[in-house]
């Protein structure tokens, strides 16, 4: 028997023995046959190293999916034969040189053959296998975790253990076929360097795939902190700190080291996989499912860009959920910036091992801590670790996007400016819940203005809700922002300037970038059945609506987003109004009142404040639609010129408050688009350059009224704020006093109207509106007092005609009193 026959026998025996055990739980791409079929050139599978387990697994995989076999030979045009499967490197040689190998012997032979016969060519298909990395595995133990794939090459005994322990959770990834002749044609004149270049190309590919799946090689936490302490900026801050306190530099460096351990994560791959299993069971108990949209955009960037995930922050579940989703999709979970309040007993150490690094709420007055934190973040980014943080700073108690905080974005931009050649991308992510876990706590905090401190006991209280249904969760990836390209477009000379705190481009870039990211998050919003029902029923005077009208309004809301969406990546719900209503009833958001003349849908006084949270999740999508509808609430007929003059001063402030993109279209063009859709849906009747609302008694008028009511609380808050400001001479009231007085007046209005709506007088909403007015130049501060230009009184005067006489009188009477007396009381 020949040597080839003996090898074939042992190959078949090994495949038969191992084939009964292996399970491919994750395959990328999902249809690998499309990659390797339909090619005229012979195919050679390329493995990174020559491991027997990988060779056998590839053979079994190809056999099961009816792909070209890697066990035979391929024949070139001139008759010379080569193995259909090659390893780029020999594992022993590769391990001995710690990966610093620039030539592949097997590839050299193949290149030599193609150089001798120019009419020959082959397609190389890179193959990467991960033992124990597949996220779909349902059960896991310590032995599985310790034998799962990492960055280091393991010995034969540990690899055998990995096959036994993780053989039923195997992930395989096939790269796009690449012509070897094409790689050779793009080479250098130097033949030897050309071969090195091709080997490096494949080696970089395998590294990029591994980087995407399991992240960078995790250094020991202590090693990373020591690297941070060696940086000149940290040493300079320690020296200054020592001079201030009159102590030696060593004492200050010891303090910096304590800061480092207070901050640094201690990510552990086994803990990540263990948490994946635990969280998977938790999601199955809490939610009916997690829908993920747009993850392919992240996959396209992972491995080639430093990724910074920037999700909206609606719940403590956000960071756990996102890490779970990324792990499930075969991507490395990020290091997450968490508030120091979460570094509590039991919970803190676990979160550290899951990738959380902790930060104080304020760095003010502690330059040494700021230097350590800045350098730690830079080290994470420069080593390729994905990072996640929430630009809003804290969880939104109102359900809407909060004004971004500049801190983390500023530090990220400084880090990028230190090495601008690195590719960095921000990944905006919208997370939408049909029912949020902390809803009751949010309402309590809005009522009292006090935030409850997180404790381990508080976490245990949350567990009692596990038996309640919480619906589905939507995770939508917004349009990624490649930072270098963005800065080149907005600030062309940024690369030539320093990245210090006084850099002009940095001062302008941070607020500009924060608004852009917040806008991209909102553009990826998911419209859920709960948010649509909340948007409708909260617009009724007594939070009760006939079921037929509710169905028509839900259909109208869907049609508005289908024909004129409020964001580039809006996700629309499946099924139809009957199923959406049933969903809301199932989750306990609304209740049905049976009646012989037709059922009614109502929401209790206790539930009504909760529904405002879900309405606010998507209110920005309908901001312009609702503004136009509100204009016709007190005006039966309007021509285009009057309508534009009435709404154009208000729209920029709403764009800022709701983080709506200011695109190249002017307001008139947007307004025409809304009017056309309204006419198509029967909400308005057009006659030339004039539009009028439907007649009294027409059901379309009720739908128009309900749509306009959605924006009314926002307009009322603006009216209160502007009117209060107008009662003071220019430059005589501070921002803090204006916020406080507006909040008190808004609270008083809700009491007078008999509403239970603590979200309406949330002070952060007034602060956000003032931020937007300052950014647009309507307001500015001088000597801690507010100044305004002539546009503001003019806009206030125009907006008065939007409100009906009774409401206008109530608002005017409310703000005409003595607000300073209210504030002092």
Tab-separated table of C-alpha atoms in Angstrom, residues 343-683:
chain	number	residue	atom	x	y	z
A	343	UNK	CA	-19.052	49.432	41.075
A	344	UNK	CA	-20.819	47.870	44.042
A	345	UNK	CA	-20.117	44.617	45.897
A	346	UNK	CA	-20.628	41.450	43.847
A	347	UNK	CA	-21.942	43.341	40.816
A	348	UNK	CA	-18.871	45.503	40.191
A	349	UNK	CA	-16.282	42.683	39.910
A	350	UNK	CA	-18.566	40.741	37.570
A	351	UNK	CA	-19.108	43.778	35.350
A	352	UNK	CA	-15.350	44.412	35.236
A	353	UNK	CA	-14.768	40.904	33.932
A	354	UNK	CA	-17.477	41.498	31.345
A	355	UNK	CA	-15.580	44.551	30.080
A	356	UNK	CA	-16.905	47.457	32.182
A	357	UNK	CA	-14.493	50.202	33.190
A	358	UNK	CA	-15.721	52.681	35.766
A	359	UNK	CA	-15.629	56.446	35.755
A	360	UNK	CA	-16.504	59.152	38.214
A	361	UNK	CA	-19.345	61.472	37.320
A	362	UNK	CA	-17.034	64.466	37.417
A	363	UNK	CA	-13.269	64.906	36.938
A	364	UNK	CA	-13.409	68.511	38.078
A	365	UNK	CA	-10.546	69.507	40.361
A	366	UNK	CA	-8.655	66.227	39.948
A	367	UNK	CA	-6.236	66.588	37.061
A	368	UNK	CA	-4.397	63.387	37.964
A	369	UNK	CA	-7.548	61.254	37.768
A	370	UNK	CA	-8.454	62.888	34.456
A	371	UNK	CA	-4.982	62.145	33.046
A	372	UNK	CA	-5.163	58.473	34.097
A	373	UNK	CA	-8.643	58.023	32.659
A	374	UNK	CA	-7.744	59.773	29.384
A	375	UNK	CA	-4.662	57.625	28.935
A	376	UNK	CA	-6.528	54.419	29.805
A	377	UNK	CA	-9.155	55.167	27.169
A	378	UNK	CA	-6.423	55.951	24.628
A	379	UNK	CA	-4.678	52.641	25.340
A	380	UNK	CA	-7.912	50.717	24.818
A	381	UNK	CA	-8.607	52.420	21.505
A	382	UNK	CA	-5.042	52.285	20.210
A	383	UNK	CA	-4.856	48.539	20.854
A	384	UNK	CA	-8.015	47.946	18.842
A	385	UNK	CA	-10.431	47.200	21.684
A	386	UNK	CA	-14.009	48.198	20.821
A	387	UNK	CA	-15.409	50.699	23.314
A	388	UNK	CA	-18.969	51.586	24.270
A	389	UNK	CA	-20.340	54.592	26.096
A	390	UNK	CA	-23.558	56.567	26.339
A	391	UNK	CA	-23.269	60.131	25.086
A	392	UNK	CA	-26.396	61.116	27.057
A	393	UNK	CA	-24.517	60.518	30.301
A	394	UNK	CA	-27.399	58.812	32.121
A	395	UNK	CA	-30.591	56.928	31.410
A	396	UNK	CA	-33.429	58.899	29.885
A	397	UNK	CA	-36.309	59.068	32.374
A	398	UNK	CA	-38.554	60.687	29.757
A	399	UNK	CA	-37.997	58.227	26.901
A	400	UNK	CA	-36.488	60.810	24.543
A	401	UNK	CA	-32.899	61.420	23.529
A	402	UNK	CA	-31.170	63.637	26.097
A	403	UNK	CA	-28.689	66.377	25.263
A	404	UNK	CA	-25.271	64.732	24.717
A	405	UNK	CA	-22.511	65.222	27.263
A	406	UNK	CA	-19.147	66.263	25.814
A	407	UNK	CA	-16.761	64.399	28.138
A	408	UNK	CA	-16.239	60.973	26.542
A	409	UNK	CA	-16.481	62.308	22.995
A	410	UNK	CA	-13.817	64.907	23.723
A	411	UNK	CA	-11.467	62.268	25.136
A	412	UNK	CA	-12.094	60.013	22.133
A	413	UNK	CA	-11.307	62.812	19.677
A	414	UNK	CA	-8.072	63.628	21.524
A	415	UNK	CA	-7.082	59.982	21.393
A	416	UNK	CA	-7.743	59.835	17.662
A	417	UNK	CA	-5.817	63.062	17.066
A	418	UNK	CA	-2.722	61.469	18.635
A	419	UNK	CA	-2.717	58.827	15.873
A	420	UNK	CA	-4.949	60.131	13.060
A	421	UNK	CA	-3.771	57.435	10.649
A	422	UNK	CA	-5.782	54.838	12.581
A	423	UNK	CA	-9.277	54.207	11.277
A	424	UNK	CA	-12.003	54.883	13.846
A	425	UNK	CA	-15.767	54.602	13.421
A	426	UNK	CA	-18.688	55.512	15.678
A	427	UNK	CA	-21.589	53.053	15.581
A	428	UNK	CA	-24.894	54.715	16.635
A	429	UNK	CA	-27.396	52.223	18.024
A	430	UNK	CA	-31.066	52.668	18.857
A	431	UNK	CA	-32.495	50.284	21.465
A	432	UNK	CA	-36.277	50.229	21.753
A	433	UNK	CA	-38.300	48.339	24.352
A	434	UNK	CA	-41.955	47.424	24.158
A	435	UNK	CA	-41.893	47.519	27.948
A	436	UNK	CA	-38.950	48.893	29.893
A	437	UNK	CA	-37.917	47.235	33.145
A	438	UNK	CA	-37.483	50.484	35.130
A	439	UNK	CA	-40.677	52.269	34.036
A	440	UNK	CA	-42.186	52.557	37.529
A	441	UNK	CA	-38.902	53.837	38.952
A	442	UNK	CA	-38.669	56.492	36.217
A	443	UNK	CA	-42.110	57.877	37.032
A	444	UNK	CA	-41.272	57.977	40.733
A	445	UNK	CA	-38.014	59.822	40.029
A	446	UNK	CA	-39.744	62.349	37.770
A	447	UNK	CA	-42.326	63.050	40.459
A	448	UNK	CA	-39.839	63.464	43.294
A	449	UNK	CA	-36.802	64.716	41.354
A	450	UNK	CA	-34.659	62.226	43.291
A	451	UNK	CA	-32.736	59.328	41.810
A	452	UNK	CA	-32.568	56.150	43.862
A	453	UNK	CA	-29.051	54.885	44.507
A	454	UNK	CA	-28.172	51.544	42.882
A	455	UNK	CA	-27.515	48.715	45.363
A	456	UNK	CA	-27.252	44.916	45.119
A	457	UNK	CA	-30.535	44.757	47.041
A	458	UNK	CA	-32.137	46.979	44.394
A	459	UNK	CA	-31.047	44.496	41.743
A	460	UNK	CA	-32.739	41.704	43.651
A	461	UNK	CA	-35.936	43.763	43.703
A	462	UNK	CA	-35.843	43.867	39.921
A	463	UNK	CA	-35.790	40.063	39.764
A	464	UNK	CA	-39.350	39.916	41.092
A	465	UNK	CA	-40.502	41.293	37.730
A	466	UNK	CA	-39.118	38.326	35.793
A	467	UNK	CA	-42.515	36.677	35.546
A	468	UNK	CA	-44.050	39.696	33.816
A	469	UNK	CA	-44.120	39.917	29.999
A	470	UNK	CA	-41.882	42.634	28.578
A	471	UNK	CA	-42.519	42.151	24.869
A	472	UNK	CA	-39.831	42.387	22.202
A	473	UNK	CA	-36.675	44.482	22.004
A	474	UNK	CA	-35.475	46.283	18.882
A	475	UNK	CA	-31.735	46.818	18.369
A	476	UNK	CA	-31.178	48.977	15.272
A	477	UNK	CA	-27.746	50.026	14.022
A	478	UNK	CA	-27.692	53.566	12.696
A	479	UNK	CA	-25.488	54.832	9.890
A	480	UNK	CA	-21.852	54.403	11.071
A	481	UNK	CA	-19.691	57.519	11.164
A	482	UNK	CA	-16.066	57.096	10.034
A	483	UNK	CA	-14.338	59.730	12.121
A	484	UNK	CA	-11.400	60.631	9.862
A	485	UNK	CA	-13.605	61.233	6.826
A	486	UNK	CA	-16.115	63.193	8.915
A	487	UNK	CA	-13.435	65.502	10.340
A	488	UNK	CA	-11.789	65.950	6.933
A	489	UNK	CA	-15.108	67.174	5.570
A	490	UNK	CA	-16.063	69.446	8.468
A	491	UNK	CA	-12.607	70.628	9.627
A	492	UNK	CA	-10.175	70.249	6.698
A	493	UNK	CA	-7.087	71.417	8.621
A	494	UNK	CA	-7.644	69.363	11.799
A	495	UNK	CA	-4.717	67.027	11.117
A	496	UNK	CA	-2.259	69.919	11.139
A	497	UNK	CA	-3.400	71.265	14.528
A	498	UNK	CA	-2.556	70.111	18.011
A	499	UNK	CA	-5.151	68.110	19.990
A	500	UNK	CA	-4.751	70.068	23.212
A	501	UNK	CA	-7.647	71.489	25.191
A	502	UNK	CA	-7.305	74.842	23.394
A	503	UNK	CA	-7.439	73.445	19.848
A	504	UNK	CA	-9.995	75.407	17.832
A	505	UNK	CA	-11.134	72.428	15.769
A	506	UNK	CA	-11.665	70.329	18.901
A	507	UNK	CA	-13.885	72.931	20.575
A	508	UNK	CA	-16.078	73.026	17.484
A	509	UNK	CA	-15.912	69.309	16.672
A	510	UNK	CA	-17.167	67.950	20.013
A	511	UNK	CA	-20.649	69.591	19.997
A	512	UNK	CA	-20.898	69.138	16.231
A	513	UNK	CA	-20.082	65.420	16.468
A	514	UNK	CA	-22.345	64.852	19.464
A	515	UNK	CA	-25.341	66.270	17.588
A	516	UNK	CA	-24.528	64.193	14.520
A	517	UNK	CA	-24.347	60.964	16.544
A	518	UNK	CA	-27.554	61.715	18.455
A	519	UNK	CA	-29.290	62.415	15.147
A	520	UNK	CA	-28.082	59.144	13.648
A	521	UNK	CA	-29.343	57.254	16.697
A	522	UNK	CA	-32.787	58.817	16.331
A	523	UNK	CA	-32.806	58.103	12.600
A	524	UNK	CA	-32.609	54.375	13.375
A	525	UNK	CA	-35.634	54.390	15.702
A	526	UNK	CA	-38.006	51.431	15.651
A	527	UNK	CA	-41.729	52.127	15.627
A	528	UNK	CA	-43.332	49.618	18.008
A	529	UNK	CA	-47.015	48.807	18.578
A	530	UNK	CA	-46.783	50.235	22.110
A	531	UNK	CA	-45.339	53.558	20.973
A	532	UNK	CA	-48.002	53.951	18.270
A	533	UNK	CA	-50.856	53.189	20.658
A	534	UNK	CA	-49.349	55.570	23.237
A	535	UNK	CA	-48.981	58.310	20.615
A	536	UNK	CA	-52.671	57.993	19.807
A	537	UNK	CA	-54.393	57.431	23.131
A	538	UNK	CA	-52.442	60.144	24.983
A	539	UNK	CA	-53.723	62.639	22.419
A	540	UNK	CA	-57.316	62.100	23.555
A	541	UNK	CA	-58.776	64.443	26.209
A	542	UNK	CA	-59.630	61.691	28.699
A	543	UNK	CA	-57.237	58.946	27.507
A	544	UNK	CA	-60.124	56.885	26.131
A	545	UNK	CA	-60.823	56.234	22.455
A	546	UNK	CA	-63.259	54.290	20.309
A	547	UNK	CA	-61.631	51.196	18.900
A	548	UNK	CA	-62.565	52.038	15.302
A	549	UNK	CA	-60.943	55.471	15.527
A	550	UNK	CA	-57.868	53.944	17.157
A	551	UNK	CA	-57.509	51.478	14.282
A	552	UNK	CA	-57.779	54.250	11.687
A	553	UNK	CA	-55.241	56.416	13.503
A	554	UNK	CA	-52.752	53.553	13.824
A	555	UNK	CA	-53.066	52.947	10.099
A	556	UNK	CA	-52.491	56.669	9.484
A	557	UNK	CA	-49.335	56.743	11.617
A	558	UNK	CA	-47.968	53.748	9.758
A	559	UNK	CA	-48.736	55.334	6.385
A	560	UNK	CA	-47.024	58.597	7.361
A	561	UNK	CA	-43.771	56.791	8.163
A	562	UNK	CA	-44.029	54.567	5.108
A	563	UNK	CA	-44.507	57.520	2.731
A	564	UNK	CA	-42.551	60.261	4.511
A	565	UNK	CA	-40.337	58.686	7.207
A	566	UNK	CA	-38.945	60.777	10.017
A	567	UNK	CA	-35.542	59.049	9.827
A	568	UNK	CA	-33.285	57.343	7.298
A	569	UNK	CA	-33.416	53.912	8.942
A	570	UNK	CA	-36.822	53.848	10.590
A	571	UNK	CA	-38.060	50.333	11.357
A	572	UNK	CA	-41.801	49.799	10.919
A	573	UNK	CA	-43.751	47.168	12.877
A	574	UNK	CA	-45.040	44.018	11.240
A	575	UNK	CA	-48.681	42.838	11.046
A	576	UNK	CA	-51.453	45.422	11.423
A	577	UNK	CA	-53.545	47.555	13.837
A	578	UNK	CA	-55.575	44.648	15.348
A	579	UNK	CA	-52.365	42.818	16.276
A	580	UNK	CA	-50.759	46.020	17.591
A	581	UNK	CA	-53.693	46.659	19.883
A	582	UNK	CA	-53.689	43.058	21.060
A	583	UNK	CA	-49.991	43.441	21.845
A	584	UNK	CA	-50.644	46.527	23.978
A	585	UNK	CA	-53.383	44.731	25.891
A	586	UNK	CA	-51.180	41.669	26.427
A	587	UNK	CA	-48.454	43.829	27.981
A	588	UNK	CA	-50.970	45.558	30.239
A	589	UNK	CA	-50.511	49.023	28.762
A	590	UNK	CA	-54.179	49.619	27.912
A	591	UNK	CA	-57.474	47.986	28.802
A	592	UNK	CA	-60.670	47.367	26.890
A	593	UNK	CA	-64.133	48.517	27.940
A	594	UNK	CA	-66.806	46.405	26.276
A	595	UNK	CA	-69.822	48.352	25.130
A	596	UNK	CA	-72.879	47.492	23.068
A	597	UNK	CA	-72.229	50.429	20.713
A	598	UNK	CA	-68.592	49.499	20.218
A	599	UNK	CA	-65.651	48.708	22.454
A	600	UNK	CA	-63.528	51.468	23.979
A	601	UNK	CA	-59.805	51.435	24.703
A	602	UNK	CA	-58.652	53.292	27.790
A	603	UNK	CA	-55.607	53.773	29.968
A	604	UNK	CA	-55.776	54.228	33.737
A	605	UNK	CA	-54.456	57.266	35.585
A	606	UNK	CA	-51.621	55.125	36.937
A	607	UNK	CA	-50.606	53.841	33.495
A	608	UNK	CA	-50.891	57.150	31.621
A	609	UNK	CA	-47.521	58.552	32.828
A	610	UNK	CA	-45.852	55.303	31.726
A	611	UNK	CA	-47.225	55.633	28.217
A	612	UNK	CA	-45.582	59.054	27.809
A	613	UNK	CA	-42.205	57.286	27.975
A	614	UNK	CA	-43.087	55.075	25.001
A	615	UNK	CA	-44.629	57.976	23.082
A	616	UNK	CA	-41.442	59.978	23.537
A	617	UNK	CA	-39.356	57.133	22.101
A	618	UNK	CA	-40.726	57.904	18.620
A	619	UNK	CA	-42.185	61.407	18.879
A	620	UNK	CA	-39.270	62.820	16.871
A	621	UNK	CA	-40.353	60.726	13.872
A	622	UNK	CA	-43.677	62.617	13.736
A	623	UNK	CA	-42.454	66.072	14.800
A	624	UNK	CA	-43.005	67.832	11.468
A	625	UNK	CA	-46.184	65.896	10.662
A	626	UNK	CA	-47.640	66.833	14.066
A	627	UNK	CA	-46.516	70.467	13.793
A	628	UNK	CA	-48.379	70.913	10.515
A	629	UNK	CA	-51.436	69.139	11.920
A	630	UNK	CA	-51.368	71.385	15.011
A	631	UNK	CA	-51.331	74.497	12.806
A	632	UNK	CA	-54.749	73.512	11.419
A	633	UNK	CA	-56.202	72.855	14.855
A	634	UNK	CA	-57.071	76.523	15.352
A	635	UNK	CA	-56.988	77.538	11.681
A	636	UNK	CA	-59.586	76.146	9.300
A	637	UNK	CA	-57.723	77.297	6.173
A	638	UNK	CA	-54.147	78.378	5.519
A	639	UNK	CA	-52.261	79.348	2.373
A	640	UNK	CA	-48.692	78.165	1.939
A	641	UNK	CA	-47.037	81.519	2.587
A	642	UNK	CA	-48.895	82.016	5.872
A	643	UNK	CA	-48.241	78.454	6.977
A	644	UNK	CA	-44.533	78.706	6.240
A	645	UNK	CA	-44.224	82.054	8.024
A	646	UNK	CA	-46.053	80.597	11.006
A	647	UNK	CA	-43.997	77.392	11.386
A	648	UNK	CA	-40.534	78.243	10.048
A	649	UNK	CA	-39.364	80.042	13.246
A	650	UNK	CA	-40.438	77.047	15.373
A	651	UNK	CA	-38.998	74.232	13.266
A	652	UNK	CA	-35.243	74.849	13.933
A	653	UNK	CA	-35.841	74.677	17.699
A	654	UNK	CA	-37.783	71.413	17.286
A	655	UNK	CA	-35.005	70.020	15.106
A	656	UNK	CA	-32.530	70.714	17.882
A	657	UNK	CA	-34.749	69.368	20.644
A	658	UNK	CA	-35.612	66.138	18.822
A	659	UNK	CA	-32.216	65.719	17.090
A	660	UNK	CA	-33.658	65.770	13.577
A	661	UNK	CA	-31.218	66.115	10.723
A	662	UNK	CA	-30.936	69.514	9.071
A	663	UNK	CA	-30.420	68.353	5.475
A	664	UNK	CA	-29.913	70.285	2.245
A	665	UNK	CA	-33.632	70.768	1.699
A	666	UNK	CA	-35.121	74.044	2.865
A	667	UNK	CA	-38.139	74.156	5.158
A	668	UNK	CA	-40.522	74.973	2.301
A	669	UNK	CA	-39.584	71.744	0.526
A	670	UNK	CA	-40.172	69.676	3.667
A	671	UNK	CA	-43.460	71.462	4.219
A	672	UNK	CA	-44.652	70.695	0.691
A	673	UNK	CA	-43.840	67.031	1.259
A	674	UNK	CA	-45.970	66.863	4.401
A	675	UNK	CA	-48.891	68.673	2.777
A	676	UNK	CA	-48.847	66.297	-0.183
A	677	UNK	CA	-48.939	63.255	2.096
A	678	UNK	CA	-51.735	64.782	4.186
A	679	UNK	CA	-53.829	65.335	1.059
A	680	UNK	CA	-53.166	61.748	-0.101
A	681	UNK	CA	-54.323	60.404	3.270
A	682	UNK	CA	-57.383	62.680	3.389
A	683	UNK	CA	-56.145	64.679	6.385
